[in-house]
XYZ file of C-alpha atoms in Angstrom:
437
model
C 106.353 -106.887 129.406
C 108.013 -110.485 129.971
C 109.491 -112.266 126.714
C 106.956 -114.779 125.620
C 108.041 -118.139 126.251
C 109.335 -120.681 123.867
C 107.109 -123.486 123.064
C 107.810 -126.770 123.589
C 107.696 -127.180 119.827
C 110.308 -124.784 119.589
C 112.628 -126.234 122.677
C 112.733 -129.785 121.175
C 113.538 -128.115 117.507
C 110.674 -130.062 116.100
C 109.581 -130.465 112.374
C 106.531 -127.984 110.992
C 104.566 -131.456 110.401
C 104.611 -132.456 114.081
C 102.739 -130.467 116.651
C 104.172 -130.734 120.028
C 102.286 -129.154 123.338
C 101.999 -129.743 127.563
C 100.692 -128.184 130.393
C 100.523 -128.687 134.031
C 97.754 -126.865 135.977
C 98.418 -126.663 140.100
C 94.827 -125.539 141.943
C 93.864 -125.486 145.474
C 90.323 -124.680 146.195
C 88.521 -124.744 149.502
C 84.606 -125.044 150.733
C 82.351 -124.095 153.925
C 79.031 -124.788 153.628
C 78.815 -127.637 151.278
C 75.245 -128.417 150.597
C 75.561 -131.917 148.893
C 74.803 -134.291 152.218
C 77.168 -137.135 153.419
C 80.149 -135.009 152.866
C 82.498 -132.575 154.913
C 81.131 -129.246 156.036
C 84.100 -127.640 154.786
C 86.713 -129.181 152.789
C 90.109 -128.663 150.626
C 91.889 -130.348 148.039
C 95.012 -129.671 146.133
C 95.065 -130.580 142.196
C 97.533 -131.391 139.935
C 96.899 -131.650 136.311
C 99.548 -132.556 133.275
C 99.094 -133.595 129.521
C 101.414 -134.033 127.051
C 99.724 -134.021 123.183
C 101.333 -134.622 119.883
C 100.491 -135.249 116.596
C 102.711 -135.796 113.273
C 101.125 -135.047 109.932
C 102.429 -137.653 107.314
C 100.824 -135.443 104.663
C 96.927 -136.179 104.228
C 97.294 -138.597 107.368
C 97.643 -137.649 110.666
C 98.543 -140.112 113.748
C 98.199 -137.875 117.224
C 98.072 -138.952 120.579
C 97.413 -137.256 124.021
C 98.491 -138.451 127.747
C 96.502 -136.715 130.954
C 97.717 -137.689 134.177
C 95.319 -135.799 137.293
C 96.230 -136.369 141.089
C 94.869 -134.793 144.236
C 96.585 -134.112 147.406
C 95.296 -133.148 150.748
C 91.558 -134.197 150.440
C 89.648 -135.252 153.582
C 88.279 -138.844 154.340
C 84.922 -136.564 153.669
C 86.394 -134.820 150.614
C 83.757 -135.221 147.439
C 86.354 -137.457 145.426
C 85.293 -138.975 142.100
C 87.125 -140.210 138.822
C 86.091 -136.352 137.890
C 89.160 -135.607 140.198
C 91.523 -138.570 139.503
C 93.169 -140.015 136.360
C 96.652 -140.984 136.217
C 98.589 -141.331 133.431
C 95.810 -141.918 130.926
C 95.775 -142.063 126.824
C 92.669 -140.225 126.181
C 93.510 -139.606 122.469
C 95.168 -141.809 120.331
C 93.371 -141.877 117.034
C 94.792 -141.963 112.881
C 93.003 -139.119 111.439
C 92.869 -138.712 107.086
C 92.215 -135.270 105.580
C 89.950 -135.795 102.153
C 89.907 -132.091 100.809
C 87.456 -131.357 98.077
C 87.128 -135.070 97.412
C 83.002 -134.742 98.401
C 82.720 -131.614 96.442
C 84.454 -128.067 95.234
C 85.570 -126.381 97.734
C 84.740 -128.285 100.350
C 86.362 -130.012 103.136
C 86.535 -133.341 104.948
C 88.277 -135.364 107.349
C 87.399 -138.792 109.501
C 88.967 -139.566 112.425
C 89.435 -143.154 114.351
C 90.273 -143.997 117.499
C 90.678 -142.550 121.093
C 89.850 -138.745 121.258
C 88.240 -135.747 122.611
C 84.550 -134.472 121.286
C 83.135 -131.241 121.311
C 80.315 -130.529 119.775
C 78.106 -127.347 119.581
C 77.969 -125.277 122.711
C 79.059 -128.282 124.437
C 76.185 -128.384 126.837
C 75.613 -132.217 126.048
C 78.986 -133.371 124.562
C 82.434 -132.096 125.506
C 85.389 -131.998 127.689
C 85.267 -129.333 130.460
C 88.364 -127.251 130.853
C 87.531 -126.608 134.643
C 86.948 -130.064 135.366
C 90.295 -132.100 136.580
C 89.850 -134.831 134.085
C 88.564 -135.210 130.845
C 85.885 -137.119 128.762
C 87.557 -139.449 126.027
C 85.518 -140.740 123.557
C 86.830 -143.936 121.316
C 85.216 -144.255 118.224
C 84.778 -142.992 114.378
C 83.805 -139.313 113.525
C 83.598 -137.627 110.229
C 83.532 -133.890 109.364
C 82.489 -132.098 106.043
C 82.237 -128.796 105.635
C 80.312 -127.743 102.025
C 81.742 -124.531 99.990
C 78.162 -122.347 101.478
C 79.448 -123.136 105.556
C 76.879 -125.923 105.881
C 79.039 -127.724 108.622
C 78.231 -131.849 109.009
C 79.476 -133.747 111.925
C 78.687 -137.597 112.119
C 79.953 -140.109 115.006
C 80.005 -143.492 116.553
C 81.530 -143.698 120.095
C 82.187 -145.315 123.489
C 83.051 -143.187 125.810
C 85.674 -144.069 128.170
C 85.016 -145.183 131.523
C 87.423 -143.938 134.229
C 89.070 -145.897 136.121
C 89.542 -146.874 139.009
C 86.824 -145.527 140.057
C 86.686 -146.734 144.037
C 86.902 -144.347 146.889
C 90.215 -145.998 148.305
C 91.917 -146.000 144.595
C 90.976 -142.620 143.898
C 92.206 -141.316 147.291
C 95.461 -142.469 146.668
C 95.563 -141.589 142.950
C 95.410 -145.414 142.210
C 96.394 -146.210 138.323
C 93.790 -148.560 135.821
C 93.664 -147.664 132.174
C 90.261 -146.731 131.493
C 87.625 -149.051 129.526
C 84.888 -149.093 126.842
C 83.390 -151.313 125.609
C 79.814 -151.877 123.471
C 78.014 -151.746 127.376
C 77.829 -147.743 127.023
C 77.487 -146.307 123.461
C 77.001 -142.722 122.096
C 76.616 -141.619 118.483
C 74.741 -139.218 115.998
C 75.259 -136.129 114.286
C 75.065 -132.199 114.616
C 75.013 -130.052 111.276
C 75.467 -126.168 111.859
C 74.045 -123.819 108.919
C 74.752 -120.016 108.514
C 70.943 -118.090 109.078
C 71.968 -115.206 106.218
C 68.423 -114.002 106.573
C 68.673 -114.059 110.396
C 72.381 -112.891 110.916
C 73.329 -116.078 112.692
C 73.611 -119.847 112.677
C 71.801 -122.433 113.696
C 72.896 -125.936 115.153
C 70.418 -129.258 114.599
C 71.577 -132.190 116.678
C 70.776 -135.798 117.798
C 72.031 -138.171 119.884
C 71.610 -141.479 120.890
C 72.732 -143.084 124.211
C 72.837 -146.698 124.964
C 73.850 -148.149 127.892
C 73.599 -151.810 130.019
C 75.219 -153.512 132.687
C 78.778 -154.430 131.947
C 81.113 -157.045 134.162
C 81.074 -155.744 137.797
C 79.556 -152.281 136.957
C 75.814 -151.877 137.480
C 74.037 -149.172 135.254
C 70.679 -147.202 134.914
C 70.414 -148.857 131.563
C 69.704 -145.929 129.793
C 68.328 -145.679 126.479
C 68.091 -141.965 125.459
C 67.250 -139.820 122.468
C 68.070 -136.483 122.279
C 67.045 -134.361 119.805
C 68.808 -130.611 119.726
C 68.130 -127.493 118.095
C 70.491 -124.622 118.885
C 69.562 -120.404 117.144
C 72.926 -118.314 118.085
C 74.583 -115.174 117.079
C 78.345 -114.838 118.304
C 79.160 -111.830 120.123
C 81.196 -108.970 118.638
C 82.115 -105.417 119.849
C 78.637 -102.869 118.885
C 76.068 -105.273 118.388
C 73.335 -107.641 120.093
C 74.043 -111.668 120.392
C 72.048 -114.071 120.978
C 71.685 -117.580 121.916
C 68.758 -120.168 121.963
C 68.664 -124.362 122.615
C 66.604 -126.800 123.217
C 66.925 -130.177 124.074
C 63.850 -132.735 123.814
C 65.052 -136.313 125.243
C 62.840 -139.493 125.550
C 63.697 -143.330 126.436
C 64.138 -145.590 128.864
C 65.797 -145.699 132.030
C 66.075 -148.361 135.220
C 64.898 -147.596 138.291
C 67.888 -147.912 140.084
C 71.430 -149.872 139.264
C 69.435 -153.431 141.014
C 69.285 -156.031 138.521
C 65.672 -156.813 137.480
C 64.694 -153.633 138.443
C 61.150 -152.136 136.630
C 62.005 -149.918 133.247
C 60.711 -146.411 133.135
C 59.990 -144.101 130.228
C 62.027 -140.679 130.488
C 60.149 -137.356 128.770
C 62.890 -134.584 129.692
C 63.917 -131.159 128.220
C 66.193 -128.209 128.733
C 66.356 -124.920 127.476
C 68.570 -121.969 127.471
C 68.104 -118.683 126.467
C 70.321 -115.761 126.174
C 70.308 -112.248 124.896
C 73.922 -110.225 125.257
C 74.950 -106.978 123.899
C 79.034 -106.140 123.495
C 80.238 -102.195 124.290
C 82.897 -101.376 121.809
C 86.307 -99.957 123.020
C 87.639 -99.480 126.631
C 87.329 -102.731 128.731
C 84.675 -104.457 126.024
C 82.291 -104.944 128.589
C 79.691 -107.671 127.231
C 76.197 -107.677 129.662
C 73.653 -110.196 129.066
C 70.867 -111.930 130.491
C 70.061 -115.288 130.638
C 67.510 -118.279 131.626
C 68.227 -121.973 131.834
C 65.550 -124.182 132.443
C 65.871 -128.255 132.990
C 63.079 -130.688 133.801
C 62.698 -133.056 136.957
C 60.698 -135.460 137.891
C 56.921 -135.473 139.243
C 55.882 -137.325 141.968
C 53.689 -139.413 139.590
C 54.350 -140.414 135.503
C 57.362 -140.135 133.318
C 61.042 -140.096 134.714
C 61.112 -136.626 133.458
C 65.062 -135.614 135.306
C 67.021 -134.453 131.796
C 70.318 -136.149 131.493
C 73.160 -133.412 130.190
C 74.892 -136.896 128.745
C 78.233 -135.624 128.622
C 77.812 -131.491 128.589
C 79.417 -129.448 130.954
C 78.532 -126.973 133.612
C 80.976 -124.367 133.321
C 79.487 -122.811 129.857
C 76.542 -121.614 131.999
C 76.805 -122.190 135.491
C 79.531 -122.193 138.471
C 82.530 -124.688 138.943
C 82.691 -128.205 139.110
C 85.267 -129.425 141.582
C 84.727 -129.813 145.118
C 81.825 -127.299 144.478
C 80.017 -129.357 141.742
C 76.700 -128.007 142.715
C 74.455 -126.712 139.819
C 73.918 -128.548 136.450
C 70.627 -129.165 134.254
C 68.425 -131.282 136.221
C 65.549 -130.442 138.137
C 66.519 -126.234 137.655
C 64.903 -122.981 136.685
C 67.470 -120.214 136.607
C 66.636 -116.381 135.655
C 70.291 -114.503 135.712
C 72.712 -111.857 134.766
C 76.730 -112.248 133.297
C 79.236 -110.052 132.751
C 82.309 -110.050 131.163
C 85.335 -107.305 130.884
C 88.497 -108.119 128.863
C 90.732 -104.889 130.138
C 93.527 -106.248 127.613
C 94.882 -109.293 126.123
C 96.278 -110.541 129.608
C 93.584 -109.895 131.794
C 89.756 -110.954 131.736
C 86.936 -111.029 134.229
C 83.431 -112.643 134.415
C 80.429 -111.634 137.376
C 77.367 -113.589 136.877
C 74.327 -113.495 139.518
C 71.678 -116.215 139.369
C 68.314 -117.005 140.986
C 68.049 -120.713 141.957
C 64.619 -122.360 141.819
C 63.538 -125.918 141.543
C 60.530 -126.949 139.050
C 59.491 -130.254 140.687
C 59.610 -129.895 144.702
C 59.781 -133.528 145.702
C 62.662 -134.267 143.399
C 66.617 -133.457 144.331
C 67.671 -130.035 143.081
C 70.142 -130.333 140.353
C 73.190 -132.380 141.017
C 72.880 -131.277 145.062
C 71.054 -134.578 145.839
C 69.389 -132.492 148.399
C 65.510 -134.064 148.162
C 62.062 -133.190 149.762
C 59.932 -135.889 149.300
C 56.794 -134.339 150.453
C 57.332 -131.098 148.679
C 56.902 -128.719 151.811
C 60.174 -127.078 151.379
C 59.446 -124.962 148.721
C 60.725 -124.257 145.068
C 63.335 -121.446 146.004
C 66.785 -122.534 146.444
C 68.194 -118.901 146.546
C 70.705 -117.074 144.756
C 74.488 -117.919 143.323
C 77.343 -115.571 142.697
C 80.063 -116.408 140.455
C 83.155 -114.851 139.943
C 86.243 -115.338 137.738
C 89.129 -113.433 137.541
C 92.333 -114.615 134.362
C 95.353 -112.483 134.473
C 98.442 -114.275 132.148
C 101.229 -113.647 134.585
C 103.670 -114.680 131.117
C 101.649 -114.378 127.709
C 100.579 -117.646 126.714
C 103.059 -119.124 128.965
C 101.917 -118.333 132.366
C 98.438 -117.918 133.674
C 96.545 -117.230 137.077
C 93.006 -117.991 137.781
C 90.619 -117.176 141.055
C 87.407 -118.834 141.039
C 85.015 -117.501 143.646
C 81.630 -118.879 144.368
C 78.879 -117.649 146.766
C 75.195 -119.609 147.376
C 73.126 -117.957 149.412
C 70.708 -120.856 150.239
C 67.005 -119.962 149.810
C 64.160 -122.469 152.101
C 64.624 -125.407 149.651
C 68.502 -125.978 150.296
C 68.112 -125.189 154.640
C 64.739 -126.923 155.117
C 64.896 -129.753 152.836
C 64.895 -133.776 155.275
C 68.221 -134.299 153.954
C 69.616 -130.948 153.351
C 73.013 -130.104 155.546
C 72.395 -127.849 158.428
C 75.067 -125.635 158.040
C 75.679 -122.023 156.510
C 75.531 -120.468 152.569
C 78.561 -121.882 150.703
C 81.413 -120.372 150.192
C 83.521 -121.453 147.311
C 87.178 -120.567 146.124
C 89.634 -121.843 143.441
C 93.095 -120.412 143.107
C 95.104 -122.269 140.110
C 98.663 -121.335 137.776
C 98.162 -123.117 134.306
C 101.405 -123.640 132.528
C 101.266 -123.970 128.741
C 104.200 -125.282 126.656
């Protein structure tokens, strides 16, 4: 077995009270069939990824900081290009964190944290930064964490998330540099608490959060004004029993008809749900089977804007890629399906998951495709999606390889639809080396 690597901690000889760590991810992935219209059939794109974090402890006080630069090489004029793709040399963290102990009871513990960072919260389905995703989602704001002596865990924040920039075609395609803004014009904060369920063998997870958002200098918006109230039932997995997982998301506001100035304000009734039921085989390969629904609302041709907004969740947790790919995501989506999961040892790990695609409201797009029948006649079946993953770490925790390998079979919906691409099923593959120091 190849030595494990020295860590960049470790090659710099730094002190124990500063934490030192980089990475640079290389991935090429490639796509036939694209179903999201106005783009390239088939496409490619090469994508580079580096950050560079560190953070000194003073001893109670912590000042840390984290630089992300993403670049992409050998897109197509057609290539689906966002600032999801493209982010040079960005600060997304820079924040003074203080450590309080037991100061808000025995045996307790609490921290607050100010500044530029990263949020995760939860299962991440409405706030996070996705791993798969090139770039990341910086938040810059206040949070607070206590956690009480019985594992009642209390999170409490105020943020504005960072918009990236630039955010033009023409910048992006030539990995054009602007440090990214916020600013009052887009505003998210609230709280989740997570309690153990003793009686229940789990924990639960009560959320809510508010989004606020207007027209800022030069930037249009869908003025949203969302609640979201959350209420997540899980059990984590472990080798010879059952594990489960249940959340639901009620959200209600306001919203713009479209980005036009004066435009009329609609009220927004949305939910998702997801539900999940897994069992882990002890031994061998630890083979963990479960199945699982996700359900998300659209909108009817008549009432309510009723498409629910994942705010700043990600896709990966339950669904495929996001990338050139970028397909599925909770809007407009009712999805019945199957995952499975093998760890043969601690360098190697695989994932199969199988998924029926079906769309609740037929004159509204399906999920993030933008693919749209307004008159309904093409059905509520989108088909079927295949997801593979495949993690082998070519150097322990140095070193790591990653295929990605996506397969839609398009159902009536996705061939038929006015707008919908005429081409084949999609194809979808990812090849990447991660390099952690």
């Amino acid at each position: 077995m190849p030595a494990r690597q020295p860590t960049l901690h470790q090659l710099v000889g730094a002190p124990d009270n500063l934490k030192l760590s980089a990475s640079v991810r290389l991935r090429f992935e490639a796509i036939d069939g694209q179903v999201r219209p106005g783009f390239d059939s088939s496409s490619q794109l090469v994508s580079l990824r580096s950050t560079l974090f560190a953070e000194y402890d003073f001893g109670g006080v912590r000042l840390g900081g984290e630089i992300r630069d993403a670049r992409v090489y050998l897109e197509g004029d057609n290539t689906p290009l966002s600032t999801n793709e493209v982010n040079t040399f960005e600060p997304v963290q820079a924040y003074l964190a203080a450590d309080l102990g037991d100061r808000l009871g025995q045996g307790s513990k609490a921290s607050v944290q100010a500044g530029r960072m990263i949020i995760t919260l939860g299962s991440g389905r409405l706030v996070t930064s996705e791993e798969f995703r090139n770039t990341a989602n910086g938040y810059t704001g206040v949070r607070a964490d206590w956690l009480t002596r019985s594992g009642i865990a209390t999170t409490l924040f105020w943020s504005m998330p960072q918009v990236r920039l630039p955010s033009t075609r023409a910048a992006i395609g030539r990995n054009g540099f602007a440090l990214d803004r916020e600013s009052p014009d887009l505003m998210l904060y609230g709280g989740l608490v997570t309690t153990p369920l003793r009686f229940a063998w789990g924990s639960a997870d009560i959320g809510y959060f508010r989004l606020f958002e207007r027209d800022g200098p030069a930037l249009p918006t869908l003025d949203r004004r969302l609640h979201t109230f959350d209420v997540r039932l899980f059990r984590d997995p472990a080798a010879g029993r059952l594990d489960w997982e249940f959340e639901g998301a009620w959200q209600f506001g306001t919203i713009s008809n479209s980005t036009q100035r004066g435009s009329f304000t609609r009220d927004v009734q949305a939910y998702f749900y997801h539900l999940e039921l897994g069992y882990t085989w002890p031994g061998g390969w630890a083979p963990r089977l479960s199945a699982e629904f996700d359900y998300a609302t659209g909108t009817r041709a008549t009432g309510s804007y009723g498409r629910f907004d994942t705010l700043f969740g990600g896709r990966r947790v339950d669904f495929s890629p996001s990338g050139i790919y970028n397909e599925i995501n909770r809007a407009n989506i009712a999805s019945p399906g199957l995952h499975l999961e093998v760890t043969p040892n601690k360098r190697l790990d695989g994932m199969f998951e199988a998924r029926l695609l079906l769309v609740p409201e037929r004159s509204d797009s399906f999920a993030t495709t933008n693919v749209r029948d307004l008159s309904g006649r093409s059905g509520n079946y989108a088909g079927e999606q295949f997801d593979f993953r495949l993690r082998y770490w070519l150097i322990p925790k140095a070193l790591r390889f990653e295929l990605d390998f996506d397969y839609l079979r398009k159902g009536p919906f996705l061939r038929n639809a006015p707008n919908a691409p005429r081409n084949g099923d999609v194809r979808f593959v990812a090849v990447s080396l991660l390099a952690t120091y």
